[in-house]
């Protein structure tokens, strides 16, 4: 156990180091000028020489490797720097926005599960029946409707016409309904088909036939054997989905003026806020790495076959 | 169960009249939601414009509706040499925590902004400051006649530097004080009763942000917002049909322009620049592409600025363009232009964040095509950097802020001096440079206006840019909103005069 944990830790640090190196180089090599943004050259009378002086003050004229070295030495001391946009520590900016993002992610997952699990299960239990046809149509619709359009449709219906939910902002549970529906419904479309095919695959396995021949009841077979077996691809996919939800759903956050991380980072990219972008990449990298570990452990738990293949822990 | 429900209904019915009578004795709170199109991540006035727009903080001087500077927190100012300045700070003004506004607090605030924001440092170019009672003495690094105009800049707004959390809860002198701020979403404000110019008529305001134009339209239609900045122009008819809504369209301080890359030998020729200028159909751009929400531009500045010269009437169209192509030494046969027997192919660059520019570019491409000229349109990211560093482009579209603080020297300096940060066309005209340097040293207003007028005449004669249209700022608001003013400067939005009728 300690060996596995040590291996994971080494993997984690190596991953973070490589990610920091690649992302730093990528950000610096991308076109765009932080100094021009910072000085607001479009409304301040400046010369290009003055812009250059500011660039030197900020150390942006140094070779990339020197800049990276300086950044790394601060990072080792757990200092991610200060945002150019807000002049607040990067870590504080991320923590401030994280609760809103987490809350929206959770409510979106509730919508996702609330729609995808019953629809996917019913489709698998009654293939080619009307419920399967309905779920197929809904899944295709959900997958093909862009989230921004679904968001605007929901606003048009629930805010403009019926005045049930607020069209934007945050602060109450009511504010979460439309963005959660937008995110949850678009993601649910994929899961409905995944759950259906995975369940159908499980139901056709030999061990299910064996269970039936032993006289085990249909419900028991479905819930205890087929469901558990079919969870592997769903859990794997779920890990990826949670990562992308936490990464921020920019379009949804923009339409509903929701104070999440995604929109903030897009603005940071637009403003060439290098410390903010770099800090965010590492933070998300660490979270996604953690999610992978959790996903692996969960998959191992629900599927003993995989657990045994990977060393029988 | 039924009994319980009946009890609840009965209790509710009994309590209703009492609540109603209590409410009837109270004046309903006047509240308003204002929806802006750019999100703020901080409300530190030294870094962000929102606190000024939201009436939380104020600057020493402000722009009036004619884009002229007027006293605000400073009642008067004077300088004999353009370098040593004396400002009288308004007496009887308090910050929203009750602290008195003095020259010392103004000095501390300006020092903070200079330290925090390198752009402000460049804007103000202050060498030293000295405070004495309500008088602030300022010495600029060099003669700087437009210094009072620069104090219009929203990032020079005055705040109490000793108050905690200026980035979340700045304490200013404006009619509204910050209740709470959620980055990227909204700034909640309440009235500051002791506001020096009379307490605001509104009790509470939400200054919200939403970058999506369609979502902003939905917000006004659903009643989630009372005033919406820049709703989608394509929904004009829908908004006009709603008798609960009012539309306001005011010409802005921006000018859409066509840039010529004068580093290219081709565009060093004045007549060739004039030929492309003649090809632009400004009326079509204004009416067909911008839905009438613009004014045809004669030059960079709006005609109501005192220094704008009388421009000669400009002839446009294919005939006029062909005339200039001929003058520039190009061959014109059957209405087609060639150079040494070869057709012209040029690169026109533009960017997507101004939705009309790609369509403007296509309109110009179509006009040029009729003369046998191929314009290859390229949409570019990081546009300003590209224009500055790339050498391959021939023509470009841009929309500079022409007089953000009412004075012309900003625009002339950045757009025409060889080292100007917005001199994308690489213009280097000795006569023009001399006029701008002279302007930067001149204190007398009449003399300044004369110099600006001469510079603008020179720019027009040489056609360094082709000025297309001045775009309008569109605002839609609920009919219950009173005293809303759409300003040209886009600096002052929530005022103590803004009011609403009860819902």
CSV table of C-alpha atoms in Angstrom, one decimal, chain A residues 40-223:
chain,number,residue,atom,x,y,z
A,40,UNK,CA,-4.0,49.8,-21.4
A,41,UNK,CA,-2.2,51.2,-24.3
A,42,UNK,CA,-5.5,51.9,-26.1
A,43,UNK,CA,-6.3,54.7,-23.8
A,44,UNK,CA,-3.0,55.9,-22.4
A,45,UNK,CA,-0.7,58.1,-24.4
A,46,UNK,CA,2.5,56.0,-24.5
A,47,UNK,CA,5.4,55.4,-26.7
A,48,UNK,CA,6.7,51.9,-27.6
A,49,UNK,CA,9.8,52.8,-25.7
A,50,UNK,CA,7.8,53.2,-22.5
A,51,UNK,CA,6.1,49.9,-23.1
A,52,UNK,CA,9.6,48.3,-23.5
A,53,UNK,CA,10.7,49.8,-20.2
A,54,UNK,CA,7.7,48.4,-18.4
A,55,UNK,CA,8.4,45.0,-20.0
A,56,UNK,CA,11.9,45.1,-18.6
A,57,UNK,CA,10.6,46.1,-15.1
A,58,UNK,CA,8.4,43.0,-15.2
A,59,UNK,CA,11.2,40.8,-16.3
A,60,UNK,CA,9.4,39.8,-19.4
A,61,UNK,CA,12.5,40.5,-21.6
A,62,UNK,CA,14.5,37.7,-19.9
A,63,UNK,CA,15.0,34.4,-21.7
A,64,UNK,CA,12.1,32.0,-21.1
A,65,UNK,CA,14.3,29.6,-19.1
A,66,UNK,CA,15.3,32.4,-16.7
A,67,UNK,CA,11.7,33.4,-16.3
A,68,UNK,CA,10.7,29.8,-15.7
A,69,UNK,CA,13.5,29.4,-13.1
A,70,UNK,CA,12.2,32.4,-11.2
A,71,UNK,CA,8.7,31.1,-11.3
A,72,UNK,CA,9.7,27.6,-10.2
A,73,UNK,CA,11.7,28.9,-7.2
A,74,UNK,CA,8.6,30.8,-6.1
A,75,UNK,CA,6.3,27.8,-6.8
A,76,UNK,CA,8.5,25.5,-4.6
A,77,UNK,CA,7.8,28.0,-1.8
A,78,UNK,CA,4.1,27.5,-2.7
A,79,UNK,CA,3.9,31.0,-4.1
A,80,UNK,CA,1.9,31.0,-7.4
A,81,UNK,CA,2.4,34.8,-7.9
A,82,UNK,CA,0.0,37.7,-8.2
A,83,UNK,CA,-2.7,38.2,-10.9
A,84,UNK,CA,-1.9,41.1,-13.3
A,85,UNK,CA,-5.6,41.8,-13.6
A,86,UNK,CA,-6.6,42.0,-10.0
A,87,UNK,CA,-3.3,42.3,-8.1
A,88,UNK,CA,-4.5,39.5,-5.7
A,89,UNK,CA,-2.6,36.3,-5.1
A,90,UNK,CA,-3.4,33.7,-7.7
A,91,UNK,CA,-4.2,31.0,-5.1
A,92,UNK,CA,-6.7,33.4,-3.5
A,93,UNK,CA,-8.4,34.1,-6.8
A,94,UNK,CA,-8.8,30.3,-7.5
A,95,UNK,CA,-10.1,29.6,-4.0
A,96,UNK,CA,-12.6,32.5,-4.2
A,97,UNK,CA,-14.1,31.1,-7.3
A,98,UNK,CA,-13.9,27.5,-6.6
A,99,UNK,CA,-17.0,27.2,-4.3
A,100,UNK,CA,-19.3,28.6,-7.0
A,101,UNK,CA,-17.8,26.2,-9.6
A,102,UNK,CA,-18.1,23.2,-7.2
A,103,UNK,CA,-21.7,24.1,-6.4
A,104,UNK,CA,-22.6,24.3,-10.1
A,105,UNK,CA,-20.8,21.1,-10.9
A,106,UNK,CA,-22.6,19.3,-8.1
A,107,UNK,CA,-26.1,20.5,-9.2
A,108,UNK,CA,-25.2,19.7,-12.8
A,109,UNK,CA,-24.2,16.2,-11.8
A,110,UNK,CA,-27.6,15.8,-10.0
A,111,UNK,CA,-29.4,16.8,-13.2
A,112,UNK,CA,-27.1,14.5,-15.3
A,113,UNK,CA,-27.7,11.5,-13.1
A,114,UNK,CA,-31.4,12.3,-12.6
A,115,UNK,CA,-31.9,12.2,-16.4
A,116,UNK,CA,-29.3,9.7,-17.6
A,117,UNK,CA,-29.6,6.8,-15.1
A,118,UNK,CA,-33.4,6.2,-15.4
A,119,UNK,CA,-33.5,6.8,-19.1
A,120,UNK,CA,-30.4,4.7,-19.9
A,121,UNK,CA,-31.6,1.9,-17.6
A,122,UNK,CA,-35.2,1.9,-19.0
A,123,UNK,CA,-33.7,1.8,-22.6
A,124,UNK,CA,-31.6,-1.2,-21.7
A,125,UNK,CA,-34.5,-3.0,-19.9
A,126,UNK,CA,-36.9,-2.4,-22.7
A,127,UNK,CA,-34.9,-2.2,-25.9
A,128,UNK,CA,-36.7,-1.2,-29.1
A,129,UNK,CA,-39.8,-0.3,-27.0
A,130,UNK,CA,-41.2,3.3,-27.0
A,131,UNK,CA,-39.1,4.3,-24.0
A,132,UNK,CA,-35.9,3.3,-25.9
A,133,UNK,CA,-37.0,5.3,-28.9
A,134,UNK,CA,-37.8,8.3,-26.8
A,135,UNK,CA,-34.5,8.2,-25.0
A,136,UNK,CA,-32.7,7.8,-28.4
A,137,UNK,CA,-34.3,10.9,-29.8
A,138,UNK,CA,-33.6,12.8,-26.6
A,139,UNK,CA,-30.0,11.7,-26.6
A,140,UNK,CA,-29.5,12.8,-30.2
A,141,UNK,CA,-31.2,16.1,-29.5
A,142,UNK,CA,-29.1,16.7,-26.3
A,143,UNK,CA,-25.9,15.8,-28.0
A,144,UNK,CA,-26.5,18.0,-31.1
A,145,UNK,CA,-27.9,21.1,-29.3
A,146,UNK,CA,-25.1,23.5,-28.4
A,147,UNK,CA,-25.1,24.4,-24.7
A,148,UNK,CA,-25.3,28.1,-25.4
A,149,UNK,CA,-28.4,27.6,-27.5
A,150,UNK,CA,-30.0,25.4,-24.9
A,151,UNK,CA,-29.2,28.0,-22.3
A,152,UNK,CA,-30.8,30.7,-24.3
A,153,UNK,CA,-33.9,28.5,-24.9
A,154,UNK,CA,-34.3,27.8,-21.2
A,155,UNK,CA,-34.0,31.6,-20.4
A,156,UNK,CA,-36.6,32.4,-23.1
A,157,UNK,CA,-39.0,29.8,-21.6
A,158,UNK,CA,-38.4,30.0,-17.9
A,159,UNK,CA,-37.3,33.6,-17.5
A,160,UNK,CA,-38.8,35.7,-20.3
A,161,UNK,CA,-42.2,33.9,-20.8
A,162,UNK,CA,-43.0,32.3,-17.5
A,163,UNK,CA,-40.8,34.3,-15.1
A,164,UNK,CA,-40.1,31.1,-13.0
A,165,UNK,CA,-36.3,31.3,-12.6
A,166,UNK,CA,-33.9,34.3,-12.8
A,167,UNK,CA,-32.0,34.5,-16.1
A,168,UNK,CA,-28.6,35.3,-14.6
A,169,UNK,CA,-26.6,35.9,-11.5
A,170,UNK,CA,-26.0,33.9,-8.4
A,171,UNK,CA,-26.8,33.9,-4.7
A,172,UNK,CA,-29.9,31.6,-4.4
A,173,UNK,CA,-30.7,28.1,-5.4
A,174,UNK,CA,-33.1,29.5,-8.0
A,175,UNK,CA,-30.1,31.0,-9.8
A,176,UNK,CA,-28.6,27.5,-10.1
A,177,UNK,CA,-31.5,25.9,-11.8
A,178,UNK,CA,-31.1,27.1,-15.4
A,179,UNK,CA,-27.3,26.8,-15.6
A,180,UNK,CA,-27.5,23.3,-14.0
A,181,UNK,CA,-30.1,22.2,-16.4
A,182,UNK,CA,-28.1,23.5,-19.4
A,183,UNK,CA,-24.9,21.7,-18.3
A,184,UNK,CA,-26.6,18.6,-16.9
A,185,UNK,CA,-28.9,18.0,-19.9
A,186,UNK,CA,-26.2,18.4,-22.5
A,187,UNK,CA,-23.9,16.0,-20.7
A,188,UNK,CA,-26.8,13.6,-19.9
A,189,UNK,CA,-27.3,12.9,-23.6
A,190,UNK,CA,-24.0,11.1,-23.8
A,191,UNK,CA,-24.6,9.1,-20.7
A,192,UNK,CA,-28.0,7.8,-21.7
A,193,UNK,CA,-26.5,6.0,-24.6
A,194,UNK,CA,-23.4,4.9,-22.7
A,195,UNK,CA,-25.5,3.5,-19.8
A,196,UNK,CA,-27.8,1.7,-22.2
A,197,UNK,CA,-25.1,0.0,-24.3
A,198,UNK,CA,-23.1,-0.9,-21.2
A,199,UNK,CA,-26.1,-2.4,-19.5
A,200,UNK,CA,-27.1,-4.3,-22.7
A,201,UNK,CA,-23.5,-5.6,-22.9
A,202,UNK,CA,-23.7,-6.8,-19.2
A,203,UNK,CA,-27.0,-8.4,-19.6
A,204,UNK,CA,-25.7,-10.5,-22.4
A,205,UNK,CA,-22.7,-11.8,-20.4
A,206,UNK,CA,-22.4,-15.5,-19.4
A,207,UNK,CA,-22.5,-14.8,-15.7
A,208,UNK,CA,-26.0,-13.2,-16.1
A,209,UNK,CA,-27.2,-16.4,-17.9
A,210,UNK,CA,-25.6,-18.4,-15.1
A,211,UNK,CA,-27.4,-16.3,-12.5
A,212,UNK,CA,-30.7,-16.8,-14.3
A,213,UNK,CA,-30.2,-20.5,-14.5
A,214,UNK,CA,-29.6,-20.6,-10.8
A,215,UNK,CA,-33.1,-19.1,-10.4
A,216,UNK,CA,-32.0,-15.6,-9.1
A,217,UNK,CA,-34.8,-13.1,-9.6
A,218,UNK,CA,-34.8,-10.6,-12.5
A,219,UNK,CA,-34.6,-7.5,-10.3
A,220,UNK,CA,-31.7,-8.9,-8.3
A,221,UNK,CA,-29.8,-9.9,-11.4
A,222,UNK,CA,-30.3,-6.4,-12.8
A,223,UNK,CA,-29.4,-4.3,-9.8
